mmCIF file of C-alpha atoms in Angstrom:
data_model
loop_
_atom_site.group_PDB
_atom_site.id
_atom_site.type_symbol
_atom_site.label_atom_id
_atom_site.label_comp_id
_atom_site.label_asym_id
_atom_site.label_seq_id
_atom_site.Cartn_x
_atom_site.Cartn_y
_atom_site.Cartn_z
ATOM 1 C CA UNK Y 1 -19.774 47.801 -19.417
ATOM 2 C CA UNK Y 2 -19.684 44.467 -17.659
ATOM 3 C CA UNK Y 3 -17.785 41.665 -19.343
ATOM 4 C CA UNK Y 4 -18.993 38.085 -18.897
ATOM 5 C CA UNK Y 5 -16.734 35.146 -19.667
ATOM 6 C CA UNK Y 6 -17.713 31.504 -19.601
ATOM 7 C CA UNK Y 7 -15.461 28.491 -19.527
ATOM 8 C CA UNK Y 8 -14.860 26.046 -20.975
ATOM 9 C CA UNK Y 9 -16.303 26.966 -24.390
ATOM 10 C CA UNK Y 10 -16.850 23.300 -25.261
ATOM 11 C CA UNK Y 11 -17.183 20.164 -23.181
ATOM 12 C CA UNK Y 12 -17.715 16.538 -24.129
ATOM 13 C CA UNK Y 13 -18.665 14.029 -21.436
ATOM 14 C CA UNK Y 14 -19.627 10.413 -21.138
ATOM 15 C CA UNK Y 15 -23.039 9.790 -19.660
ATOM 16 C CA UNK Y 16 -22.788 9.610 -15.876
ATOM 17 C CA UNK Y 17 -19.844 11.995 -15.546
ATOM 18 C CA UNK Y 18 -19.880 15.198 -13.501
ATOM 19 C CA UNK Y 19 -18.929 18.662 -14.743
ATOM 20 C CA UNK Y 20 -18.407 22.223 -13.568
ATOM 21 C CA UNK Y 21 -19.115 25.253 -15.743
ATOM 22 C CA UNK Y 22 -17.780 28.641 -14.797
ATOM 23 C CA UNK Y 23 -19.010 32.212 -15.325
ATOM 24 C CA UNK Y 24 -16.733 35.161 -14.490
ATOM 25 C CA UNK Y 25 -17.966 38.746 -14.523
ATOM 26 C CA UNK Y 26 -16.008 41.963 -14.360
ATOM 27 C CA UNK Y 27 -18.106 44.148 -12.053
ATOM 28 C CA UNK Y 28 -20.661 43.956 -9.251
ATOM 29 C CA UNK Y 29 -24.021 42.517 -10.244
ATOM 30 C CA UNK Y 30 -27.467 42.378 -8.682
ATOM 31 C CA UNK Y 31 -28.766 39.575 -10.846
ATOM 32 C CA UNK Y 32 -27.249 36.357 -12.179
ATOM 33 C CA UNK Y 33 -29.069 33.584 -13.973
ATOM 34 C CA UNK Y 34 -28.146 30.306 -15.657
ATOM 35 C CA UNK Y 35 -29.919 29.030 -18.761
ATOM 36 C CA UNK Y 36 -29.884 25.861 -20.809
ATOM 37 C CA UNK Y 37 -30.495 26.113 -24.542
ATOM 38 C CA UNK Y 38 -31.543 22.688 -25.772
ATOM 39 C CA UNK Y 39 -30.766 21.359 -29.262
ATOM 40 C CA UNK Y 40 -34.141 22.721 -30.480
ATOM 41 C CA UNK Y 41 -33.147 26.246 -29.488
ATOM 42 C CA UNK Y 42 -35.417 26.600 -26.480
ATOM 43 C CA UNK Y 43 -33.987 28.615 -23.559
ATOM 44 C CA UNK Y 44 -34.826 27.233 -20.118
ATOM 45 C CA UNK Y 45 -34.120 29.122 -16.918
ATOM 46 C CA UNK Y 46 -32.161 26.906 -14.536
ATOM 47 C CA UNK Y 47 -31.330 29.248 -11.659
ATOM 48 C CA UNK Y 48 -31.757 32.785 -10.481
ATOM 49 C CA UNK Y 49 -28.722 33.065 -8.189
ATOM 50 C CA UNK Y 50 -27.207 36.504 -7.512
ATOM 51 C CA UNK Y 51 -25.438 35.003 -4.474
ATOM 52 C CA UNK Y 52 -25.270 31.808 -2.467
ATOM 53 C CA UNK Y 53 -25.999 28.226 -3.465
ATOM 54 C CA UNK Y 54 -29.062 26.530 -4.910
ATOM 55 C CA UNK Y 55 -29.801 22.972 -5.936
ATOM 56 C CA UNK Y 56 -32.365 21.485 -8.274
ATOM 57 C CA UNK Y 57 -32.068 17.751 -8.727
ATOM 58 C CA UNK Y 58 -28.768 16.905 -10.421
ATOM 59 C CA UNK Y 59 -27.967 20.569 -10.973
ATOM 60 C CA UNK Y 60 -26.613 23.023 -8.477
ATOM 61 C CA UNK Y 61 -25.175 26.520 -8.715
ATOM 62 C CA UNK Y 62 -23.017 28.717 -6.537
ATOM 63 C CA UNK Y 63 -22.349 32.427 -6.929
ATOM 64 C CA UNK Y 64 -19.585 34.193 -5.009
ATOM 65 C CA UNK Y 65 -20.484 37.786 -5.757
ATOM 66 C CA UNK Y 66 -17.522 39.274 -3.891
ATOM 67 C CA UNK Y 67 -15.121 37.300 -6.103
ATOM 68 C CA UNK Y 68 -17.217 37.819 -9.249
ATOM 69 C CA UNK Y 69 -17.852 34.291 -10.384
ATOM 70 C CA UNK Y 70 -20.554 31.671 -10.511
ATOM 71 C CA UNK Y 71 -20.341 27.909 -10.981
ATOM 72 C CA UNK Y 72 -22.883 25.497 -12.392
ATOM 73 C CA UNK Y 73 -22.475 21.854 -11.376
ATOM 74 C CA UNK Y 74 -24.000 19.017 -13.357
ATOM 75 C CA UNK Y 75 -23.829 15.624 -11.699
ATOM 76 C CA UNK Y 76 -24.471 12.221 -13.287
ATOM 77 C CA UNK Y 77 -24.901 13.831 -16.694
ATOM 78 C CA UNK Y 78 -27.481 12.503 -19.147
ATOM 79 C CA UNK Y 79 -27.739 12.877 -22.919
ATOM 80 C CA UNK Y 80 -30.656 15.260 -22.373
ATOM 81 C CA UNK Y 81 -28.223 17.664 -20.666
ATOM 82 C CA UNK Y 82 -26.640 18.365 -24.054
ATOM 83 C CA UNK Y 83 -26.932 21.881 -25.390
ATOM 84 C CA UNK Y 84 -25.511 25.282 -24.602
ATOM 85 C CA UNK Y 85 -25.364 26.721 -21.092
ATOM 86 C CA UNK Y 86 -25.447 30.500 -20.710
ATOM 87 C CA UNK Y 87 -25.000 32.720 -17.728
ATOM 88 C CA UNK Y 88 -26.480 36.215 -17.752
ATOM 89 C CA UNK Y 89 -25.841 39.071 -15.375
ATOM 90 C CA UNK Y 90 -27.665 42.266 -14.603
ATOM 91 C CA UNK Y 91 -25.499 45.139 -13.470
ATOM 92 C CA UNK Y 92 -26.374 47.155 -10.387
ATOM 93 C CA UNK Y 93 -28.459 50.226 -11.179
ATOM 94 C CA UNK Y 94 -29.539 49.142 -14.660
ATOM 95 C CA UNK Y 95 -32.113 46.836 -16.138
ATOM 96 C CA UNK Y 96 -29.808 45.472 -18.802
ATOM 97 C CA UNK Y 97 -28.750 41.858 -19.089
ATOM 98 C CA UNK Y 98 -25.345 40.781 -20.393
ATOM 99 C CA UNK Y 99 -24.950 37.191 -21.548
ATOM 100 C CA UNK Y 100 -21.807 35.155 -21.772
ATOM 101 C CA UNK Y 101 -21.007 33.358 -25.022
ATOM 102 C CA UNK Y 102 -21.933 30.008 -23.500
ATOM 103 C CA UNK Y 103 -20.523 26.547 -22.844
ATOM 104 C CA UNK Y 104 -21.500 23.959 -25.432
ATOM 105 C CA UNK Y 105 -21.976 20.587 -23.714
ATOM 106 C CA UNK Y 106 -22.288 17.259 -25.458
ATOM 107 C CA UNK Y 107 -23.073 14.164 -23.399
ATOM 108 C CA UNK Y 108 -22.337 10.868 -25.115
ATOM 109 C CA UNK Y 109 -24.352 7.704 -24.437
ATOM 110 C CA UNK A 1 -50.170 27.550 -19.001
ATOM 111 C CA UNK A 2 -47.712 30.337 -18.172
ATOM 112 C CA UNK A 3 -45.793 31.256 -21.300
ATOM 113 C CA UNK A 4 -44.168 33.821 -23.544
ATOM 114 C CA UNK A 5 -45.471 33.551 -27.103
ATOM 115 C CA UNK A 6 -43.576 34.839 -30.119
ATOM 116 C CA UNK A 7 -44.790 34.944 -33.691
ATOM 117 C CA UNK A 8 -43.844 34.060 -36.311
ATOM 118 C CA UNK A 9 -41.452 31.165 -35.637
ATOM 119 C CA UNK A 10 -39.723 31.631 -39.009
ATOM 120 C CA UNK A 11 -39.680 34.679 -41.270
ATOM 121 C CA UNK A 12 -37.983 35.299 -44.606
ATOM 122 C CA UNK A 13 -38.182 38.799 -46.005
ATOM 123 C CA UNK A 14 -36.371 41.185 -48.329
ATOM 124 C CA UNK A 15 -34.288 44.239 -47.580
ATOM 125 C CA UNK A 16 -36.367 47.301 -46.726
ATOM 126 C CA UNK A 17 -39.725 45.600 -46.188
ATOM 127 C CA UNK A 18 -41.080 46.585 -42.775
ATOM 128 C CA UNK A 19 -41.882 43.748 -40.421
ATOM 129 C CA UNK A 20 -43.124 43.173 -36.877
ATOM 130 C CA UNK A 21 -42.370 40.257 -34.583
ATOM 131 C CA UNK A 22 -44.977 39.912 -31.868
ATOM 132 C CA UNK A 23 -44.385 38.920 -28.251
ATOM 133 C CA UNK A 24 -47.051 38.274 -25.646
ATOM 134 C CA UNK A 25 -46.883 36.983 -22.064
ATOM 135 C CA UNK A 26 -49.692 35.781 -19.807
ATOM 136 C CA UNK A 27 -47.872 36.023 -16.460
ATOM 137 C CA UNK A 28 -48.590 39.694 -15.684
ATOM 138 C CA UNK A 29 -44.861 40.439 -15.810
ATOM 139 C CA UNK A 30 -43.698 44.033 -15.646
ATOM 140 C CA UNK A 31 -40.366 43.477 -17.404
ATOM 141 C CA UNK A 32 -40.076 42.447 -21.063
ATOM 142 C CA UNK A 33 -37.075 42.452 -23.350
ATOM 143 C CA UNK A 34 -35.788 41.459 -26.793
ATOM 144 C CA UNK A 35 -32.518 39.707 -27.673
ATOM 145 C CA UNK A 36 -30.761 38.584 -30.794
ATOM 146 C CA UNK A 37 -28.573 35.491 -30.891
ATOM 147 C CA UNK A 38 -25.734 35.199 -33.379
ATOM 148 C CA UNK A 39 -23.157 32.395 -33.603
ATOM 149 C CA UNK A 40 -20.226 32.964 -31.267
ATOM 150 C CA UNK A 41 -21.758 36.093 -29.735
ATOM 151 C CA UNK A 42 -24.266 34.700 -27.259
ATOM 152 C CA UNK A 43 -27.423 36.723 -26.720
ATOM 153 C CA UNK A 44 -27.359 40.494 -26.966
ATOM 154 C CA UNK A 45 -30.098 42.699 -25.596
ATOM 155 C CA UNK A 46 -31.862 44.962 -28.106
ATOM 156 C CA UNK A 47 -34.500 46.779 -26.028
ATOM 157 C CA UNK A 48 -36.225 46.315 -22.703
ATOM 158 C CA UNK A 49 -39.303 47.656 -20.964
ATOM 159 C CA UNK A 50 -39.900 48.023 -17.244
ATOM 160 C CA UNK A 51 -43.641 48.620 -17.627
ATOM 161 C CA UNK A 52 -46.286 50.078 -19.940
ATOM 162 C CA UNK A 53 -44.947 53.072 -21.895
ATOM 163 C CA UNK A 54 -41.470 52.662 -20.324
ATOM 164 C CA UNK A 55 -38.787 51.371 -22.699
ATOM 165 C CA UNK A 56 -35.024 51.730 -23.003
ATOM 166 C CA UNK A 57 -32.185 50.677 -25.256
ATOM 167 C CA UNK A 58 -30.103 47.585 -24.704
ATOM 168 C CA UNK A 59 -26.687 47.027 -26.242
ATOM 169 C CA UNK A 60 -27.691 46.685 -29.907
ATOM 170 C CA UNK A 61 -30.761 48.892 -30.549
ATOM 171 C CA UNK A 62 -29.813 50.288 -33.984
ATOM 172 C CA UNK A 63 -32.342 49.427 -36.664
ATOM 173 C CA UNK A 64 -35.056 48.310 -34.229
ATOM 174 C CA UNK A 65 -38.096 49.880 -32.585
ATOM 175 C CA UNK A 66 -40.356 48.683 -29.798
ATOM 176 C CA UNK A 67 -43.552 49.778 -28.124
ATOM 177 C CA UNK A 68 -45.277 48.798 -24.869
ATOM 178 C CA UNK A 69 -48.876 49.960 -25.035
ATOM 179 C CA UNK A 70 -50.226 47.029 -23.009
ATOM 180 C CA UNK A 71 -48.568 45.101 -20.216
ATOM 181 C CA UNK A 72 -48.794 41.748 -21.961
ATOM 182 C CA UNK A 73 -47.462 42.753 -25.419
ATOM 183 C CA UNK A 74 -44.039 43.939 -26.537
ATOM 184 C CA UNK A 75 -43.647 43.889 -30.350
ATOM 185 C CA UNK A 76 -40.303 44.293 -32.108
ATOM 186 C CA UNK A 77 -40.421 46.408 -35.265
ATOM 187 C CA UNK A 78 -37.855 46.456 -38.062
ATOM 188 C CA UNK A 79 -38.849 49.404 -40.245
ATOM 189 C CA UNK A 80 -36.235 48.808 -42.950
ATOM 190 C CA UNK A 81 -34.611 45.403 -42.414
ATOM 191 C CA UNK A 82 -31.105 44.773 -43.713
ATOM 192 C CA UNK A 83 -29.205 41.501 -44.196
ATOM 193 C CA UNK A 84 -27.125 42.132 -41.046
ATOM 194 C CA UNK A 85 -30.335 41.765 -39.054
ATOM 195 C CA UNK A 86 -30.575 38.128 -40.069
ATOM 196 C CA UNK A 87 -30.546 36.412 -36.684
ATOM 197 C CA UNK A 88 -32.443 34.363 -34.112
ATOM 198 C CA UNK A 89 -34.592 36.636 -31.968
ATOM 199 C CA UNK A 90 -35.924 35.956 -28.492
ATOM 200 C CA UNK A 91 -38.417 37.764 -26.343
ATOM 201 C CA UNK A 92 -38.335 37.358 -22.555
ATOM 202 C CA UNK A 93 -40.278 38.538 -19.527
ATOM 203 C CA UNK A 94 -39.943 38.577 -15.751
ATOM 204 C CA UNK A 95 -41.446 39.906 -12.572
ATOM 205 C CA UNK A 96 -39.702 42.669 -10.683
ATOM 206 C CA UNK A 97 -39.315 41.375 -7.161
ATOM 207 C CA UNK A 98 -36.564 41.645 -4.616
ATOM 208 C CA UNK A 99 -36.070 37.893 -4.423
ATOM 209 C CA UNK A 100 -36.680 36.470 -7.861
ATOM 210 C CA UNK A 101 -36.368 38.078 -11.267
ATOM 211 C CA UNK A 102 -36.171 34.905 -13.367
ATOM 212 C CA UNK A 103 -36.300 35.559 -17.092
ATOM 213 C CA UNK A 104 -38.711 33.417 -19.112
ATOM 214 C CA UNK A 105 -38.082 33.150 -22.854
ATOM 215 C CA UNK A 106 -40.275 32.655 -25.861
ATOM 216 C CA UNK A 107 -39.481 29.975 -28.456
ATOM 217 C CA UNK A 108 -37.605 32.312 -30.761
ATOM 218 C CA UNK A 109 -38.058 33.774 -34.241
ATOM 219 C CA UNK A 110 -35.563 32.883 -36.964
ATOM 220 C CA UNK A 111 -35.384 35.892 -39.286
ATOM 221 C CA UNK A 112 -33.673 35.881 -42.683
ATOM 222 C CA UNK A 113 -33.341 39.165 -44.579
ATOM 223 C CA UNK A 114 -32.396 38.691 -48.239
#
């Protein structure tokens, strides 16, 4: 099955810094999403982005499906950005989702 | 308010005692699914359903059952729980469209099996 790898596993930033999180996947996908799990455990959908680029405020994401990776950019980070960021992919022809093991982000005031 | 509702939020039980975790969504979504989250392993899909009476196994279905008798409800059943099923469980739902299949998650159920 598809393998999903996220990097880096951990990231510590000062408030105001920018960061890039990466998601690599091993096969073609028809669905890719980014999630933020906040310190209370709640999972929030950030982007549905099987290809192309999207922006939402300080966050943006790019997926290059032909090269099998996606990037999540966080600009001017805030302490409320802390938590774990997951990418999830859905493989072509199935309805299964495979999650990466996440990037744990801590933003310091 | 559009939401996915899971109950209970916390559950402590003993080995072998059947339990059900409920999941309900009010967004008229066709797709619903269950995941377990364990430290270092991310989220792993247990079962999913594409519509009423249509379910299929995810990556870790052993020891779990599901049913989809109504579009809004997708309960997860553990008929004989074991300690290795201690985990954080999430239910999620989405529309099936060609342009947006965003998954929306419930708040989670922390299950401890003693």
